[in-house]
PDB file of C-alpha atoms in Angstrom:
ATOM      1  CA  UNK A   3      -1.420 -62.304 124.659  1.00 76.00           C
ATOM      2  CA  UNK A   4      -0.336 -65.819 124.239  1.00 74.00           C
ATOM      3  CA  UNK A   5       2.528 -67.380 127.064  1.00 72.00           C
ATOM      4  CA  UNK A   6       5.852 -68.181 125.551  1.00 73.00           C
ATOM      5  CA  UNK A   7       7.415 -71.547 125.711  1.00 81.00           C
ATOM      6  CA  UNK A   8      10.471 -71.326 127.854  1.00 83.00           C
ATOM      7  CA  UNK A   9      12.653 -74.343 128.523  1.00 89.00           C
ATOM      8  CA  UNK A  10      15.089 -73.591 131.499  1.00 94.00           C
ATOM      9  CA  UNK A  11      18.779 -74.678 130.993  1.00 94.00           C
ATOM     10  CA  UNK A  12      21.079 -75.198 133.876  1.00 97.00           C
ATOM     11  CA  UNK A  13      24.830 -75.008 133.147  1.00 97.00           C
ATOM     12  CA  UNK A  14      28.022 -75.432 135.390  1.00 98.00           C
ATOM     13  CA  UNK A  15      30.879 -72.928 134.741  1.00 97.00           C
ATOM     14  CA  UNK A  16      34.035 -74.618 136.496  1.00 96.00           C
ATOM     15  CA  UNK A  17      36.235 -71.964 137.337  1.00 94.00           C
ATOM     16  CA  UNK A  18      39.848 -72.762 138.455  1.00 94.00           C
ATOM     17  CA  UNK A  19      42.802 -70.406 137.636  1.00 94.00           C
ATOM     18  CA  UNK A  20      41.901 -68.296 134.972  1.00 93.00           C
ATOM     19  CA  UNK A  21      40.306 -71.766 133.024  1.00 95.00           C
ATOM     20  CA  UNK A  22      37.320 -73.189 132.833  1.00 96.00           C
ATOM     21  CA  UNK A  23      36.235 -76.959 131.978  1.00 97.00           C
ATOM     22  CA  UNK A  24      34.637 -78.084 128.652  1.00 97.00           C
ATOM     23  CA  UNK A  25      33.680 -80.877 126.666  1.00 96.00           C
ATOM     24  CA  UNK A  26      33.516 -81.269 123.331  1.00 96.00           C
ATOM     25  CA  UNK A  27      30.414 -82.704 122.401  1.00 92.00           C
ATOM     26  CA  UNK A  28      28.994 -85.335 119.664  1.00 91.00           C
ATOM     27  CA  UNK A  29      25.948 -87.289 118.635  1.00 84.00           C
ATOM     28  CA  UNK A  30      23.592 -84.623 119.736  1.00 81.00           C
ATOM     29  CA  UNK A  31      21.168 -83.034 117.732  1.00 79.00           C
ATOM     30  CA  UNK A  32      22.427 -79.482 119.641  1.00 80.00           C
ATOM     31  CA  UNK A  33      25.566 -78.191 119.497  1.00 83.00           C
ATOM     32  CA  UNK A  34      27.537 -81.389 118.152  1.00 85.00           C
ATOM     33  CA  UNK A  35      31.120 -80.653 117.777  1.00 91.00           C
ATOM     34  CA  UNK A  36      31.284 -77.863 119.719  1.00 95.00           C
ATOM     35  CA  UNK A  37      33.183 -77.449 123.167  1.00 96.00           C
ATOM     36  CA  UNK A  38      30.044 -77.011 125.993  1.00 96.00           C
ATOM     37  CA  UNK A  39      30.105 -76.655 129.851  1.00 97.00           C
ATOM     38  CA  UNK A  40      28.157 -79.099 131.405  1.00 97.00           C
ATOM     39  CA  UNK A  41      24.431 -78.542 131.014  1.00 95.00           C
ATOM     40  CA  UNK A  42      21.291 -79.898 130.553  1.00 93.00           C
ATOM     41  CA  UNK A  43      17.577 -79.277 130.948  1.00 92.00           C
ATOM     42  CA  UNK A  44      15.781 -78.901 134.350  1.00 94.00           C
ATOM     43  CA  UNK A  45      13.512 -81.742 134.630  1.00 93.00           C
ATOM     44  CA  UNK A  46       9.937 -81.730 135.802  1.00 91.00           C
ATOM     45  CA  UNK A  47       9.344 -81.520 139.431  1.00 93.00           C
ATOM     46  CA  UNK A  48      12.666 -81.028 140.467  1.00 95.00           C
ATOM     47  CA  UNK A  49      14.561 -77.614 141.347  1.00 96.00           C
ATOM     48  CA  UNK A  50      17.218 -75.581 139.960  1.00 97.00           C
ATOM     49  CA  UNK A  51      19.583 -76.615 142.449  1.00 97.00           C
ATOM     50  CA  UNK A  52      18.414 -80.268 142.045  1.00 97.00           C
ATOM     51  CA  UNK A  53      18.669 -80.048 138.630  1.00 97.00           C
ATOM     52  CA  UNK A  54      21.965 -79.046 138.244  1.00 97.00           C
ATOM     53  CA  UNK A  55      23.380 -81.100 141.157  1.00 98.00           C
ATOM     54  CA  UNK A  56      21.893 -84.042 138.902  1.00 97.00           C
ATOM     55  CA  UNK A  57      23.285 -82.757 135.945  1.00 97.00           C
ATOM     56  CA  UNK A  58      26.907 -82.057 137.026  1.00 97.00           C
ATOM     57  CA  UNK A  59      26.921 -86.022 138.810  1.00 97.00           C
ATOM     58  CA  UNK A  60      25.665 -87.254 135.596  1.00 97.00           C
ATOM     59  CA  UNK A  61      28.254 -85.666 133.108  1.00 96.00           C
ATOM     60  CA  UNK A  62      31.135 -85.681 135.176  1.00 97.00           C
ATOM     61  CA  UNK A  63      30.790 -87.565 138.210  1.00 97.00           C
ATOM     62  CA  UNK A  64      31.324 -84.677 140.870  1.00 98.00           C
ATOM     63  CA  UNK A  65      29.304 -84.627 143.951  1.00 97.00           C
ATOM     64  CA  UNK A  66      28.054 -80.449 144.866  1.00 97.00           C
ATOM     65  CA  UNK A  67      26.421 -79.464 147.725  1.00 97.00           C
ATOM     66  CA  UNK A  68      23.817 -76.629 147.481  1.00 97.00           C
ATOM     67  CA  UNK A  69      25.944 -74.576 149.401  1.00 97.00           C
ATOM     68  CA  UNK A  70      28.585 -74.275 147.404  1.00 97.00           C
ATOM     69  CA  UNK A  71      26.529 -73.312 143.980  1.00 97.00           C
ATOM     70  CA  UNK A  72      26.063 -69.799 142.930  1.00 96.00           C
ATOM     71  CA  UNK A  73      24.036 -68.495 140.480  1.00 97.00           C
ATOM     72  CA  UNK A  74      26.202 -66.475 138.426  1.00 96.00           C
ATOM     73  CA  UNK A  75      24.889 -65.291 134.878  1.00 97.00           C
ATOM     74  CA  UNK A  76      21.344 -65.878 133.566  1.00 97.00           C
ATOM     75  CA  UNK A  77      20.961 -65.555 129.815  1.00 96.00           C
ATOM     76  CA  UNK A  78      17.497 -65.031 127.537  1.00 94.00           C
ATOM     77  CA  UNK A  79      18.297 -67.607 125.030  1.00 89.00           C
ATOM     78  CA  UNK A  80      16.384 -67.501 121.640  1.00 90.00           C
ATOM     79  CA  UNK A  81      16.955 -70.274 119.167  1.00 82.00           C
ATOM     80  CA  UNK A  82      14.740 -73.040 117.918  1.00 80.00           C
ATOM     81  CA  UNK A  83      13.173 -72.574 120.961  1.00 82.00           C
ATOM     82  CA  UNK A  84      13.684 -70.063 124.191  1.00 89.00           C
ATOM     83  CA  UNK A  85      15.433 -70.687 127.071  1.00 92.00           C
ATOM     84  CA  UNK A  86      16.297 -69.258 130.459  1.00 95.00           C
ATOM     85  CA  UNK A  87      19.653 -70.274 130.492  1.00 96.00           C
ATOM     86  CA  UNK A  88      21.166 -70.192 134.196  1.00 98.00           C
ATOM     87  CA  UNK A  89      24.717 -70.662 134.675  1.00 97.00           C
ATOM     88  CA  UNK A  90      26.168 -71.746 138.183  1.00 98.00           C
ATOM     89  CA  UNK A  91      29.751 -71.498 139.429  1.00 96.00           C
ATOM     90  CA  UNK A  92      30.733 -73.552 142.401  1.00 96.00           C
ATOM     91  CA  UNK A  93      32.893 -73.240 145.350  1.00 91.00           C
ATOM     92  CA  UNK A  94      33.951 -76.464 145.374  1.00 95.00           C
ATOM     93  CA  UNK A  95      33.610 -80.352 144.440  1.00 96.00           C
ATOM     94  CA  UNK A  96      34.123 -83.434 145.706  1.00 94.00           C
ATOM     95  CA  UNK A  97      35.320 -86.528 143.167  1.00 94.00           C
ATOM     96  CA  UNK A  98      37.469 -85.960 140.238  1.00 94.00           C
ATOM     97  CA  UNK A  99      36.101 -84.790 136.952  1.00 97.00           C
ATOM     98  CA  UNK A 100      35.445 -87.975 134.384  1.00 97.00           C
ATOM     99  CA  UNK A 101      33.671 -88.423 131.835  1.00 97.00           C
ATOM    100  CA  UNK A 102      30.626 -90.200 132.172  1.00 97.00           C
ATOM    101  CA  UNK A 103      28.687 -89.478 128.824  1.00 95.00           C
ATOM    102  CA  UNK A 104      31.471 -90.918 126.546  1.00 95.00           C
ATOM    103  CA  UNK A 105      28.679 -91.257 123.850  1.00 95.00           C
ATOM    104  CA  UNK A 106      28.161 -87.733 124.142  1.00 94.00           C
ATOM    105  CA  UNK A 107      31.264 -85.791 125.112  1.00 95.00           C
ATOM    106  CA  UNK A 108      34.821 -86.566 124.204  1.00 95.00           C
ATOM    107  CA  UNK A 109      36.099 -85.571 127.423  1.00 95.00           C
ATOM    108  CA  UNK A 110      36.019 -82.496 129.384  1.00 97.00           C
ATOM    109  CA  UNK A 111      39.061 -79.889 129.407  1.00 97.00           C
ATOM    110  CA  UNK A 112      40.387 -77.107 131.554  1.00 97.00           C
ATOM    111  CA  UNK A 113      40.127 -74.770 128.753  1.00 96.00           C
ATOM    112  CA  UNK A 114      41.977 -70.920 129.832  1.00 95.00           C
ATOM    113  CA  UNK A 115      38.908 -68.096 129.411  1.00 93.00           C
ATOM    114  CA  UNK A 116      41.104 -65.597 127.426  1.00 91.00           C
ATOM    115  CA  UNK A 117      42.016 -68.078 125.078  1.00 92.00           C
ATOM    116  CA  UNK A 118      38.817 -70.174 123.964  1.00 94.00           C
ATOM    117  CA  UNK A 119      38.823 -72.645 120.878  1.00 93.00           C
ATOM    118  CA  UNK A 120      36.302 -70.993 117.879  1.00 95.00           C
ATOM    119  CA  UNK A 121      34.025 -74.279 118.248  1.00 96.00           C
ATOM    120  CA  UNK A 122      32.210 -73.189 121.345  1.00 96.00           C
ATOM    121  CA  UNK A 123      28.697 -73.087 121.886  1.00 93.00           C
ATOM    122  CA  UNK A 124      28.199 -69.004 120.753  1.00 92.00           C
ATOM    123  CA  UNK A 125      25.883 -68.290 123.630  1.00 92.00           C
ATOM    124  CA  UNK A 126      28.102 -70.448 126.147  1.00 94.00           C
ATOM    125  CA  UNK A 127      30.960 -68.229 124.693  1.00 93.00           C
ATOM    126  CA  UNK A 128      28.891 -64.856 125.756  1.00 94.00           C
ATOM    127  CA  UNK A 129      28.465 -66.527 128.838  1.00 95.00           C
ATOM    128  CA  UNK A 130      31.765 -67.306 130.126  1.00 94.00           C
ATOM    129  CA  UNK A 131      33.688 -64.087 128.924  1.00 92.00           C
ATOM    130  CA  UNK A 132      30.103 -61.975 130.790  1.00 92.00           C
ATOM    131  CA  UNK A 133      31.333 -63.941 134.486  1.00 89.00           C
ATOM    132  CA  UNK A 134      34.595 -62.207 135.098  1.00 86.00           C
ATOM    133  CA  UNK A 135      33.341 -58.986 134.039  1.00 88.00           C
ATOM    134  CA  UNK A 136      30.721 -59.274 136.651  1.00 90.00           C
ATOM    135  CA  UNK A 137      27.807 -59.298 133.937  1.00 92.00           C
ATOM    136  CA  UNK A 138      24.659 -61.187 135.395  1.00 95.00           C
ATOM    137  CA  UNK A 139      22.084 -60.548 132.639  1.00 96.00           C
ATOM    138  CA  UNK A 140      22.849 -61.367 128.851  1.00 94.00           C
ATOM    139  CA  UNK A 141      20.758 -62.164 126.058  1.00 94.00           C
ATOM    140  CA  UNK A 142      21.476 -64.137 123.202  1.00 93.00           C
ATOM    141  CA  UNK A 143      19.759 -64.929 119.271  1.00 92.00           C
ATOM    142  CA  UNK A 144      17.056 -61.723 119.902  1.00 91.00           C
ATOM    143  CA  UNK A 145      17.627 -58.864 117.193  1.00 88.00           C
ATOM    144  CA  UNK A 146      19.588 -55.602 117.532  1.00 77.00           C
TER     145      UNK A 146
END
């Protein structure tokens, strides 16, 4: 039996009073228009935690410490490709939130969970409304 492909995603679900921060996105070949968490793909030699430390200071400019990320919700993502899709919530921050991918994000927003805009990233969506109800495990794009 052949090995599967799988790219691993890493994606940061800020949490802060029943809201959680998006960005639109544009110019991208996935997902353009359509409100995202930050994310991105884990890079070669480098770990999860690396990776989405990386990640979070590239889009928005916050500084995390390892200690304060949790894994929170890991997703079997089938689209083009599959992906392990691993989303992290964290404890806490340091910096302000900015945008600092203006060619790719319009800006990110404190959007409220229980009231989500319809242009979402559908497996983000799943995501997000599996954290509070303490789901850990989700797939997404496999048939019934």
């Amino acid at each position: 039996m052949a090995k599967p492909d799988v790219y691993i995603d890493l994606h940061l679900a800020l949490l802060k009073d029943g809201c959680v921060v998006m960005g639109k996105r544009f110019n991208t070949t996935f997902g353009s228009g359509q409100y995202h968490v930050p994310a991105g793909h884990l890079e070669i030699d480098e770990t999860i935690i690396d990776g989405l430390i990386r990640e979070a200071r590239e889009e928005t400019g916050i500084e995390i410490s390892a200690d304060a990320l949790e894994l929170a919700h890991v997703m079997h993502f089938r689209g083009e490709t599959d992906c392990l899709s691993l989303f992290f919530t964290a404890a806490r921050w340091q910096d302000t939130i900015k945008n600092r991918e203006p060619d790719k994000c319009a800006g990110w927003e404190w959007l409220p969970t229980d009231a989500l805009p319809e242009n979402i990233m559908p497996y983000a969506r799943q995501a997000i409304a599996d954290l509070p109800a303490g789901r850990r495990l989700g797939l997404f794009g496999w048939p019934d």
